[in-house]
Amino acid sequence: ERTPRAASGAMITGRVTDRATGEPVPGTLVAVEGTRLAALADSAGRYRLADVPPGPQVLQARRIGYAPARVPVTAPAGGTVPLAQDIALARTALQLERVLVTADPAGRAKGELGTASVIDRDAIANQTAASLAGVLELVPGVVLSPPGLDGFAQIGLRAVPTTTTGPGLTQGDRSGADIASFGTLIVLDGVPLSNNANLQSLGPRGEIGVPTAAGGGIDLRRIPAATLERVEVIRGLPSARYGDLTQGAIVVETRAAEVAPEGAIRFDARTVEASLLGGRGLVAGRHALTSTLNYAQTRVSPGLTREANYRVAGQLAHRARLGRQTGEVALGGDANARGAATLDADRTRLTLDTRLDYWQLSVRSPEQPEILPGRASFTRDYGLRLAERARLALSRTAAVELTAAYDRTIQRSDIQALRTRPAQAFTDRLTEGRSIGRFVAGDYLARVRLAGDPRLLYLRLEGDVTRALLGFDGRLRAGGELRREWNAGPGYQFDIATPPQSTFNGVQGFDRPRRNDSLPAVASSAVYLDGRFTRPLPAGMSLDVQPGLRLDVLHDGTTWLSASRSAAMQPRLNAQLSPRPWLRLRGAVGRTAKLPSTADLYPAAQWFDVVNVNRFTPAPAERLAVLTTFVRDPTNPGLGLSRATKREAGLELDLGLGRQGGALGGTRGGTLAVTRYDDEIRGAVAIRREPEFLLRDIYALADTGRGTGRPGRIVEPAIGADTVPIFLDRPANGATLGSSGWEVTLALPEIPAVRTRVEVAGAWTETRFRSGDTDFGPFTRVSSFQVDQRVPRIPYWEGAERTGKRDLVTYRLIHQQPDLGLVVTAVVQQTVKQERRDIGGTDTLSWAGYVTRAGKLVPVPMSERGNPEFRDVRFTRTGLTVQALSPRPDWIMGLQVAKTMPLGGRLSFYAFNVLDKTGNFGDATHSSLLYPPVRFGLELTMPSDALLGGRW
């Protein structure tokens, strides 16, 4: 993002030196974090940054062969007196005066004013994470988990789990956690990752569990932590540039350009992981080629199951910086400067970033006859993505950027399980109509194959210009996006005679196979206008504002030229006031929107096999089953975008009060950040059960004498008919998900005598989820109502509100010995409070009405529900967790010790749940809080250029 060139901006000068020798380090790139302001150090190590926006900033210094350095500074409002800031670089990060092992509370997401956690490479390297999921544990409110690929890893920013069971939720319906993770945007190297076309699900009537992330967010295990360069977690309101989200955005950058080659291996009792990466500069640093490779394997429960998860991931990246702007000052004859890893972005005419990514994630769970006979599953997802980003500088104040990507994923899931069904009439008819069926009964092995091939075509064209407007110096950005998503897989396949649903009450039939490639593609487009403006105020104050407006359109057809099906206008505003150099006050309000998934836009047809004749005699040859198959389409033509309103306010305080030595002005101070937020999603997609009815013909039978050896026959025409109530599972914009709470991050000043500091991150979150669905009571009552004509009606209840609360505080103690290259990190996470409960009436008068055999909902006022005529529908409501599920407070501890090795290597020892706490168990008033068992491991990283004698 381009930062304004304000005439009143500050001037920062300084010298970059080698920490060990004091010699200058020419060719070092010094940049202002979150901006495009950058400069190269000359042959004497001197650099100069002009027009730096006033207020707290962070300088980044990078040079091949050295660990990146970050130096917080406070830029004055005027540039009359240059600010001097020298930077010392170390050969390894562990030898720096301060190693960042957590998300930086003073950091800034690039071009963003919303609340964000910035996680740089040195913080990532100090985690025991195997994937992006582990890195995100540095974000306030995220629960610690052991490193590895144990289970599906999804994240829903600023949301906690609610209850997910009960009759109010249809089998396969969304939970609040699903909606939150589905609405969290993941952007990898400038291109969004999409889960919209993931159809690896058995639908709302599936009875066999499928190990899949469908219906929720991206499985974060596919992104290795070892290949990450920087992660920006925008928990607040993202700028208008980011769409297709309701929670927040996670912007991920992988390691590219010139990177010193290194190899790493990590292992513990369950996980083995190995990584190789390296990048080489070519043509005097104007081209760079980078490659990464990662392999990981985790045994989920060794000694108990044979389930194992595998990952292979690799990337090939090429960066080219072409052309020079008119009037550019040449770098001169210094060889180090000419070979710098990254040139000044403002002086490059055209920048091309090309990335080719491959990943594969496999889950193998073979059958264990002694535990679960017949149960087995195998899942393999793998994908290939080609992305290109081209940025053309039209002048020093204007640029245009084009991003294009094609993402292809192949998903294969094979699941089998033993099912048991009673004697029941059965038909495998594939069209509507009446047919002679047969009787099935007993145990059988259900095998299902899910074969999906999601595709994403993504295009974005964006332009930005730096200019003054209404007394503000700033940057305007405008752009447009085109997305097309579809699934080309063979789909949902199984033998109809051995379906994955075994429950059949004579009305609700078995599902039928269907192909994914028969579904239309989903086309969407967006345009946005965004600005970032800064204005110095009297008395050293400054004001930053970031207004934006975005329009997302879901098209009715499969192309971007088709009409609009649903559209959402999204105004957004972030503002920040710095009344003092050591204080920032922030606030934001705005709207965001999320596309529905392909599975919701085009749900599978629902089949109803109504039994007309059920003559089950002792002699199999005399049995007769006649069924009429009905097919109903649950597609909702009015389904559209979900919309969210986000509000937040907060402050950031430099505990050094702006003096040299404060956290925003040095390395030994502290910072405090406090944020209050309130988010609400309306129109989230959930399953709405709609009652309807079918007409069932009643026939007389002939030739039904015993001992005939014949099944008999039906007599035409039908002698009568009755109504059969059914319930359609229709996707609808009917759910509401709201979260509110506080976030606090505190970095205490370092204790110089022991080189130790403490950092605290806390999140107090309450989530409220209401599906908007109607509760018809237990399945047994619904089933009896459908098949028994003597039951004229059953009650229904309004959907309950499901709530969750979690107060989580994470303490990190960091002890460092830079001269020894030693860093010790202890982490304690305390669950202060965790609670889940449902809000809804359960007494005999809490029902809202009744449903008739004709599928009609009849509401009944509260004043009449006690009348005698409603005696048959006055039931106590069941299935709600009205009593709060709240475990006792507890805590868990982790430990990591990192030490430099000869030739610039690094050895880390880590322990998750080092005290092997099991958590606490439930009783009459408390639920259980369990922790994963202790896990010890080692990680060794060795730079290859050291072994090559520095010839890389």
mmCIF file of C-alpha atoms in Angstrom, residues 112-423:
data_model
loop_
_atom_site.group_PDB
_atom_site.id
_atom_site.type_symbol
_atom_site.label_atom_id
_atom_site.label_comp_id
_atom_site.label_asym_id
_atom_site.label_seq_id
_atom_site.Cartn_x
_atom_site.Cartn_y
_atom_site.Cartn_z
ATOM 1 C CA GLU A 112 -4.870 -0.917 7.360
ATOM 2 C CA LEU A 113 -6.161 1.027 10.352
ATOM 3 C CA GLY A 114 -8.361 -1.735 11.758
ATOM 4 C CA THR A 115 -7.238 -3.664 14.825
ATOM 5 C CA ALA A 116 -4.679 -6.216 13.716
ATOM 6 C CA SER A 117 -2.059 -8.606 15.019
ATOM 7 C CA VAL A 118 1.140 -8.548 12.952
ATOM 8 C CA ILE A 119 3.247 -11.715 13.138
ATOM 9 C CA ASP A 120 6.643 -11.404 11.471
ATOM 10 C CA ARG A 121 9.133 -14.079 10.501
ATOM 11 C CA ASP A 122 11.072 -13.983 13.763
ATOM 12 C CA ALA A 123 7.858 -14.499 15.772
ATOM 13 C CA ILE A 124 6.822 -17.359 13.476
ATOM 14 C CA ALA A 125 10.229 -19.006 13.880
ATOM 15 C CA ASN A 126 9.817 -18.899 17.663
ATOM 16 C CA GLN A 127 6.589 -20.926 17.562
ATOM 17 C CA THR A 128 6.234 -24.684 17.646
ATOM 18 C CA ALA A 129 3.624 -24.472 14.915
ATOM 19 C CA ALA A 130 3.326 -27.016 12.117
ATOM 20 C CA SER A 131 0.807 -24.943 10.165
ATOM 21 C CA LEU A 132 -0.865 -21.551 9.995
ATOM 22 C CA ALA A 133 -3.244 -22.722 12.711
ATOM 23 C CA GLY A 134 -0.412 -22.846 15.245
ATOM 24 C CA VAL A 135 0.870 -19.407 14.250
ATOM 25 C CA LEU A 136 -2.573 -17.923 14.905
ATOM 26 C CA GLU A 137 -2.308 -18.962 18.554
ATOM 27 C CA LEU A 138 -0.488 -15.642 18.998
ATOM 28 C CA VAL A 139 -3.813 -13.864 18.406
ATOM 29 C CA PRO A 140 -5.796 -12.947 21.552
ATOM 30 C CA GLY A 141 -8.521 -15.472 22.335
ATOM 31 C CA VAL A 142 -7.149 -18.428 20.339
ATOM 32 C CA VAL A 143 -6.842 -21.682 22.303
ATOM 33 C CA LEU A 144 -3.440 -23.396 22.438
ATOM 34 C CA SER A 145 -3.196 -26.783 20.760
ATOM 35 C CA PRO A 146 -0.346 -29.249 20.295
ATOM 36 C CA PRO A 147 1.786 -28.833 17.166
ATOM 37 C CA GLY A 148 0.902 -31.211 14.393
ATOM 38 C CA LEU A 149 -1.846 -32.150 11.956
ATOM 39 C CA ASP A 150 -4.139 -33.806 14.482
ATOM 40 C CA GLY A 151 -7.565 -32.643 13.277
ATOM 41 C CA PHE A 152 -9.320 -30.096 11.130
ATOM 42 C CA ALA A 153 -7.965 -26.655 11.870
ATOM 43 C CA GLN A 154 -10.319 -23.754 11.276
ATOM 44 C CA ILE A 155 -10.583 -20.355 12.892
ATOM 45 C CA GLY A 156 -13.451 -17.955 13.404
ATOM 46 C CA LEU A 157 -12.120 -14.574 14.465
ATOM 47 C CA ARG A 158 -13.766 -13.052 17.515
ATOM 48 C CA ALA A 159 -16.197 -15.925 18.053
ATOM 49 C CA VAL A 160 -16.372 -18.834 20.491
ATOM 50 C CA PRO A 161 -18.268 -22.141 20.207
ATOM 51 C CA THR A 162 -21.899 -22.402 21.248
ATOM 52 C CA THR A 163 -23.940 -25.552 21.825
ATOM 53 C CA THR A 164 -24.397 -27.542 18.622
ATOM 54 C CA THR A 165 -26.796 -30.342 19.526
ATOM 55 C CA GLY A 166 -30.500 -30.608 20.060
ATOM 56 C CA PRO A 167 -33.656 -30.965 17.954
ATOM 57 C CA GLY A 168 -33.488 -27.330 16.892
ATOM 58 C CA LEU A 169 -30.516 -28.138 14.657
ATOM 59 C CA THR A 170 -31.018 -30.406 11.663
ATOM 60 C CA GLN A 171 -28.432 -33.111 11.052
ATOM 61 C CA GLY A 172 -25.746 -31.452 8.937
ATOM 62 C CA ASP A 173 -26.868 -27.914 9.755
ATOM 63 C CA ARG A 174 -24.453 -25.059 10.491
ATOM 64 C CA SER A 175 -23.317 -24.266 13.974
ATOM 65 C CA GLY A 176 -22.174 -20.849 15.100
ATOM 66 C CA ALA A 177 -18.549 -22.018 14.822
ATOM 67 C CA ASP A 178 -19.127 -23.120 11.217
ATOM 68 C CA ILE A 179 -20.565 -19.736 10.265
ATOM 69 C CA ALA A 180 -17.744 -17.847 11.990
ATOM 70 C CA SER A 181 -14.977 -19.863 10.309
ATOM 71 C CA PHE A 182 -16.753 -19.710 6.933
ATOM 72 C CA GLY A 183 -16.814 -15.908 7.244
ATOM 73 C CA THR A 184 -13.098 -15.557 8.074
ATOM 74 C CA LEU A 185 -11.193 -14.583 4.928
ATOM 75 C CA ILE A 186 -7.782 -16.148 4.238
ATOM 76 C CA VAL A 187 -5.635 -14.261 1.699
ATOM 77 C CA LEU A 188 -2.503 -16.087 0.567
ATOM 78 C CA ASP A 189 0.067 -13.995 -1.321
ATOM 79 C CA GLY A 190 -2.572 -11.504 -2.430
ATOM 80 C CA VAL A 191 -5.157 -14.065 -3.574
ATOM 81 C CA PRO A 192 -8.130 -15.146 -1.424
ATOM 82 C CA LEU A 193 -8.573 -18.816 -0.630
ATOM 83 C CA SER A 194 -12.140 -19.993 -1.093
ATOM 84 C CA ASN A 195 -14.220 -22.733 0.505
ATOM 85 C CA ASN A 196 -17.390 -21.719 -1.356
ATOM 86 C CA ALA A 197 -17.320 -24.610 -3.849
ATOM 87 C CA ASN A 198 -16.379 -27.337 -1.347
ATOM 88 C CA LEU A 199 -19.123 -29.985 -1.690
ATOM 89 C CA GLN A 200 -17.505 -32.758 0.381
ATOM 90 C CA SER A 201 -20.615 -33.255 2.490
ATOM 91 C CA LEU A 202 -23.452 -35.772 2.726
ATOM 92 C CA GLY A 203 -25.994 -33.006 3.241
ATOM 93 C CA PRO A 204 -28.478 -32.491 6.079
ATOM 94 C CA ARG A 205 -29.696 -36.122 6.040
ATOM 95 C CA GLY A 206 -26.300 -37.800 6.101
ATOM 96 C CA GLU A 207 -25.801 -40.310 8.900
ATOM 97 C CA ILE A 208 -22.128 -41.139 8.311
ATOM 98 C CA GLY A 209 -19.577 -38.610 9.473
ATOM 99 C CA VAL A 210 -17.261 -37.284 6.762
ATOM 100 C CA PRO A 211 -13.835 -35.857 7.693
ATOM 101 C CA THR A 212 -14.186 -32.610 5.778
ATOM 102 C CA ALA A 213 -14.092 -28.854 6.196
ATOM 103 C CA ALA A 214 -17.155 -28.310 3.968
ATOM 104 C CA GLY A 215 -19.587 -25.749 5.332
ATOM 105 C CA GLY A 216 -16.882 -24.089 7.407
ATOM 106 C CA GLY A 217 -13.605 -22.294 6.840
ATOM 107 C CA ILE A 218 -10.375 -23.253 5.094
ATOM 108 C CA ASP A 219 -8.468 -26.143 6.662
ATOM 109 C CA LEU A 220 -5.417 -24.246 7.917
ATOM 110 C CA ARG A 221 -3.273 -27.393 8.035
ATOM 111 C CA ARG A 222 -2.627 -27.044 4.295
ATOM 112 C CA ILE A 223 -0.363 -23.977 4.891
ATOM 113 C CA PRO A 224 2.976 -24.893 6.548
ATOM 114 C CA ALA A 225 4.290 -22.477 9.152
ATOM 115 C CA ALA A 226 7.869 -22.986 7.950
ATOM 116 C CA THR A 227 7.132 -21.245 4.656
ATOM 117 C CA LEU A 228 5.467 -18.146 6.143
ATOM 118 C CA GLU A 229 7.123 -14.739 6.043
ATOM 119 C CA ARG A 230 4.430 -12.555 7.583
ATOM 120 C CA VAL A 231 0.874 -12.935 8.838
ATOM 121 C CA GLU A 232 -1.506 -10.035 9.371
ATOM 122 C CA VAL A 233 -4.656 -10.904 11.322
ATOM 123 C CA ILE A 234 -7.128 -8.058 10.805
ATOM 124 C CA ARG A 235 -9.557 -8.747 13.632
ATOM 125 C CA GLY A 236 -11.260 -5.405 13.316
ATOM 126 C CA LEU A 237 -12.849 -3.853 10.231
ATOM 127 C CA PRO A 238 -10.748 -4.504 7.112
ATOM 128 C CA SER A 239 -10.504 -1.882 4.400
ATOM 129 C CA ALA A 240 -12.898 -2.022 1.444
ATOM 130 C CA ARG A 241 -10.246 -3.907 -0.515
ATOM 131 C CA TYR A 242 -11.204 -7.108 1.287
ATOM 132 C CA GLY A 243 -14.538 -8.790 0.579
ATOM 133 C CA ASP A 244 -16.308 -12.132 0.965
ATOM 134 C CA LEU A 245 -16.015 -12.022 4.751
ATOM 135 C CA THR A 246 -18.106 -11.436 7.844
ATOM 136 C CA GLN A 247 -15.554 -11.981 10.644
ATOM 137 C CA GLY A 248 -12.184 -10.571 9.576
ATOM 138 C CA ALA A 249 -9.222 -11.169 7.281
ATOM 139 C CA ILE A 250 -5.996 -13.146 7.685
ATOM 140 C CA VAL A 251 -3.415 -11.917 5.176
ATOM 141 C CA VAL A 252 -0.567 -14.375 4.669
ATOM 142 C CA GLU A 253 2.717 -13.787 2.841
ATOM 143 C CA THR A 254 5.027 -16.696 2.100
ATOM 144 C CA ARG A 255 8.809 -16.466 1.919
ATOM 145 C CA ALA A 256 9.926 -15.196 -1.470
ATOM 146 C CA ALA A 257 12.674 -13.162 -3.160
ATOM 147 C CA GLU A 258 16.240 -13.808 -2.023
ATOM 148 C CA VAL A 259 16.210 -16.034 1.054
ATOM 149 C CA ALA A 260 19.242 -17.713 2.552
ATOM 150 C CA PRO A 261 18.662 -21.449 1.991
ATOM 151 C CA GLU A 262 17.966 -23.492 5.051
ATOM 152 C CA GLY A 263 16.731 -26.909 6.068
ATOM 153 C CA ALA A 264 14.717 -27.767 9.158
ATOM 154 C CA ILE A 265 13.544 -30.961 10.784
ATOM 155 C CA ARG A 266 11.213 -31.325 13.745
ATOM 156 C CA PHE A 267 9.917 -34.393 15.516
ATOM 157 C CA ASP A 268 8.049 -35.460 18.612
ATOM 158 C CA ALA A 269 6.189 -38.589 19.669
ATOM 159 C CA ARG A 270 3.434 -38.001 17.106
ATOM 160 C CA THR A 271 4.689 -35.597 14.448
ATOM 161 C CA VAL A 272 7.628 -35.569 12.065
ATOM 162 C CA GLU A 273 8.173 -32.552 9.814
ATOM 163 C CA ALA A 274 10.915 -31.529 7.385
ATOM 164 C CA SER A 275 11.309 -28.334 5.339
ATOM 165 C CA LEU A 276 13.697 -27.032 2.704
ATOM 166 C CA LEU A 277 13.674 -23.529 1.288
ATOM 167 C CA GLY A 278 15.938 -21.053 -0.418
ATOM 168 C CA GLY A 279 15.878 -18.123 -2.774
ATOM 169 C CA ARG A 280 18.569 -16.788 -5.055
ATOM 170 C CA GLY A 281 18.914 -13.322 -6.547
ATOM 171 C CA LEU A 282 19.675 -13.057 -10.248
ATOM 172 C CA VAL A 283 20.611 -10.243 -12.649
ATOM 173 C CA ALA A 284 21.949 -7.867 -10.013
ATOM 174 C CA GLY A 285 19.026 -8.486 -7.702
ATOM 175 C CA ARG A 286 16.336 -7.622 -10.241
ATOM 176 C CA HIS A 287 15.150 -11.221 -10.413
ATOM 177 C CA ALA A 288 14.769 -13.706 -7.597
ATOM 178 C CA LEU A 289 13.779 -17.357 -7.667
ATOM 179 C CA THR A 290 12.566 -19.034 -4.491
ATOM 180 C CA SER A 291 11.505 -22.606 -3.822
ATOM 181 C CA THR A 292 10.072 -24.252 -0.713
ATOM 182 C CA LEU A 293 9.215 -27.844 0.146
ATOM 183 C CA ASN A 294 7.538 -29.210 3.274
ATOM 184 C CA TYR A 295 6.548 -32.680 4.460
ATOM 185 C CA ALA A 296 4.735 -33.470 7.703
ATOM 186 C CA GLN A 297 3.141 -36.551 9.243
ATOM 187 C CA THR A 298 1.121 -36.887 12.442
ATOM 188 C CA ARG A 299 -0.134 -40.048 14.106
ATOM 189 C CA VAL A 300 -3.337 -38.930 15.784
ATOM 190 C CA SER A 301 -3.631 -41.468 18.612
ATOM 191 C CA PRO A 302 -0.654 -43.846 18.549
ATOM 192 C CA GLY A 303 -1.374 -47.046 20.394
ATOM 193 C CA LEU A 304 -5.140 -46.516 20.159
ATOM 194 C CA THR A 305 -5.849 -46.027 16.448
ATOM 195 C CA ARG A 306 -3.930 -46.298 13.202
ATOM 196 C CA GLU A 307 -5.177 -42.940 11.966
ATOM 197 C CA ALA A 308 -2.444 -40.782 10.443
ATOM 198 C CA ASN A 309 -2.459 -37.413 8.680
ATOM 199 C CA TYR A 310 0.018 -36.373 5.989
ATOM 200 C CA ARG A 311 0.907 -33.135 4.247
ATOM 201 C CA VAL A 312 3.127 -32.303 1.300
ATOM 202 C CA ALA A 313 3.424 -28.673 0.228
ATOM 203 C CA GLY A 314 5.715 -26.818 -2.129
ATOM 204 C CA GLN A 315 6.011 -23.464 -3.830
ATOM 205 C CA LEU A 316 8.021 -21.991 -6.670
ATOM 206 C CA ALA A 317 8.110 -18.196 -6.679
ATOM 207 C CA HIS A 318 9.675 -15.763 -9.114
ATOM 208 C CA ARG A 319 9.959 -12.019 -8.550
ATOM 209 C CA ALA A 320 11.090 -9.591 -11.216
ATOM 210 C CA ARG A 321 11.680 -5.856 -10.834
ATOM 211 C CA LEU A 322 11.923 -4.257 -14.232
ATOM 212 C CA GLY A 323 12.510 -0.727 -15.438
ATOM 213 C CA ARG A 324 13.520 2.449 -13.652
ATOM 214 C CA GLN A 325 11.543 5.586 -13.119
ATOM 215 C CA THR A 326 12.774 8.816 -14.668
ATOM 216 C CA GLY A 327 15.179 10.734 -12.486
ATOM 217 C CA GLU A 328 16.070 7.792 -10.264
ATOM 218 C CA VAL A 329 19.427 7.997 -8.524
ATOM 219 C CA ALA A 330 21.603 5.037 -9.487
ATOM 220 C CA LEU A 331 22.930 2.719 -6.799
ATOM 221 C CA GLY A 332 26.486 3.306 -7.896
ATOM 222 C CA GLY A 333 29.226 0.744 -8.059
ATOM 223 C CA ASP A 334 28.741 -0.875 -4.686
ATOM 224 C CA ALA A 335 28.389 -4.616 -5.291
ATOM 225 C CA ASN A 336 26.459 -5.262 -2.093
ATOM 226 C CA ALA A 337 23.898 -2.597 -2.975
ATOM 227 C CA ARG A 338 23.464 -3.960 -6.482
ATOM 228 C CA GLY A 339 22.859 -7.417 -5.077
ATOM 229 C CA ALA A 340 20.380 -6.357 -2.373
ATOM 230 C CA ALA A 341 17.535 -8.778 -1.822
ATOM 231 C CA THR A 342 14.813 -6.179 -2.306
ATOM 232 C CA LEU A 343 15.127 -2.918 -4.209
ATOM 233 C CA ASP A 344 13.266 0.274 -3.370
ATOM 234 C CA ALA A 345 9.699 -0.459 -4.488
ATOM 235 C CA ASP A 346 9.046 3.185 -5.387
ATOM 236 C CA ARG A 347 11.930 3.150 -7.884
ATOM 237 C CA THR A 348 10.822 -0.007 -9.706
ATOM 238 C CA ARG A 349 8.750 0.588 -12.805
ATOM 239 C CA LEU A 350 7.219 -2.882 -13.048
ATOM 240 C CA THR A 351 7.135 -5.598 -10.397
ATOM 241 C CA LEU A 352 6.050 -9.115 -11.318
ATOM 242 C CA ASP A 353 5.324 -11.770 -8.689
ATOM 243 C CA THR A 354 4.616 -15.263 -9.984
ATOM 244 C CA ARG A 355 3.794 -18.153 -7.683
ATOM 245 C CA LEU A 356 3.066 -21.788 -8.347
ATOM 246 C CA ASP A 357 1.758 -23.619 -5.269
ATOM 247 C CA TYR A 358 1.124 -27.313 -4.711
ATOM 248 C CA TRP A 359 -0.291 -28.905 -1.571
ATOM 249 C CA GLN A 360 -1.642 -32.268 -0.544
ATOM 250 C CA LEU A 361 -3.370 -33.195 2.692
ATOM 251 C CA SER A 362 -4.263 -36.829 3.402
ATOM 252 C CA VAL A 363 -6.111 -38.438 6.289
ATOM 253 C CA ARG A 364 -5.975 -42.227 6.590
ATOM 254 C CA SER A 365 -8.141 -43.990 9.144
ATOM 255 C CA PRO A 366 -8.076 -47.732 8.392
ATOM 256 C CA GLU A 367 -10.579 -50.171 9.812
ATOM 257 C CA GLN A 368 -10.030 -51.473 13.331
ATOM 258 C CA PRO A 369 -12.258 -54.525 13.620
ATOM 259 C CA GLU A 370 -11.638 -54.882 17.331
ATOM 260 C CA ILE A 371 -12.950 -51.350 18.023
ATOM 261 C CA LEU A 372 -15.328 -50.296 15.219
ATOM 262 C CA PRO A 373 -15.901 -53.119 12.740
ATOM 263 C CA GLY A 374 -16.446 -51.872 9.226
ATOM 264 C CA ARG A 375 -15.588 -48.262 10.034
ATOM 265 C CA ALA A 376 -12.854 -46.762 7.842
ATOM 266 C CA SER A 377 -12.159 -43.585 5.907
ATOM 267 C CA PHE A 378 -9.589 -42.176 3.565
ATOM 268 C CA THR A 379 -9.432 -38.560 2.468
ATOM 269 C CA ARG A 380 -6.960 -36.915 0.141
ATOM 270 C CA ASP A 381 -7.196 -33.273 -0.901
ATOM 271 C CA TYR A 382 -4.594 -31.763 -3.171
ATOM 272 C CA GLY A 383 -4.430 -28.589 -5.158
ATOM 273 C CA LEU A 384 -2.428 -26.512 -7.594
ATOM 274 C CA ARG A 385 -2.583 -22.743 -7.826
ATOM 275 C CA LEU A 386 -0.969 -20.369 -10.288
ATOM 276 C CA ALA A 387 -1.014 -16.697 -9.318
ATOM 277 C CA GLU A 388 0.426 -13.577 -10.905
ATOM 278 C CA ARG A 389 0.654 -10.088 -9.445
ATOM 279 C CA ALA A 390 1.864 -7.266 -11.673
ATOM 280 C CA ARG A 391 2.335 -3.749 -10.313
ATOM 281 C CA LEU A 392 3.140 -0.934 -12.734
ATOM 282 C CA ALA A 393 4.302 2.417 -11.341
ATOM 283 C CA LEU A 394 2.868 5.115 -13.600
ATOM 284 C CA SER A 395 4.695 7.801 -11.618
ATOM 285 C CA ARG A 396 6.031 8.258 -8.127
ATOM 286 C CA THR A 397 2.465 8.982 -6.966
ATOM 287 C CA ALA A 398 0.355 6.591 -9.051
ATOM 288 C CA ALA A 399 0.372 2.884 -9.797
ATOM 289 C CA VAL A 400 -1.855 0.156 -11.142
ATOM 290 C CA GLU A 401 -1.862 -3.483 -10.050
ATOM 291 C CA LEU A 402 -3.317 -6.594 -11.681
ATOM 292 C CA THR A 403 -3.786 -9.858 -9.785
ATOM 293 C CA ALA A 404 -4.883 -13.046 -11.523
ATOM 294 C CA ALA A 405 -5.084 -16.597 -10.167
ATOM 295 C CA TYR A 406 -6.429 -19.999 -11.043
ATOM 296 C CA ASP A 407 -6.899 -22.411 -8.155
ATOM 297 C CA ARG A 408 -7.677 -26.078 -8.810
ATOM 298 C CA THR A 409 -8.361 -28.525 -6.003
ATOM 299 C CA ILE A 410 -9.066 -32.248 -6.196
ATOM 300 C CA GLN A 411 -10.861 -33.819 -3.246
ATOM 301 C CA ARG A 412 -11.381 -37.539 -2.774
ATOM 302 C CA SER A 413 -13.096 -39.027 0.266
ATOM 303 C CA ASP A 414 -13.946 -42.694 0.751
ATOM 304 C CA ILE A 415 -15.978 -43.628 3.829
ATOM 305 C CA GLN A 416 -17.497 -46.891 4.922
ATOM 306 C CA ALA A 417 -19.461 -47.935 7.984
ATOM 307 C CA LEU A 418 -21.690 -50.760 9.138
ATOM 308 C CA ARG A 419 -25.375 -49.813 9.236
ATOM 309 C CA THR A 420 -28.372 -51.665 10.609
ATOM 310 C CA ARG A 421 -31.908 -51.299 9.338
ATOM 311 C CA PRO A 422 -35.133 -53.058 10.372
ATOM 312 C CA ALA A 423 -37.312 -54.813 7.848
#
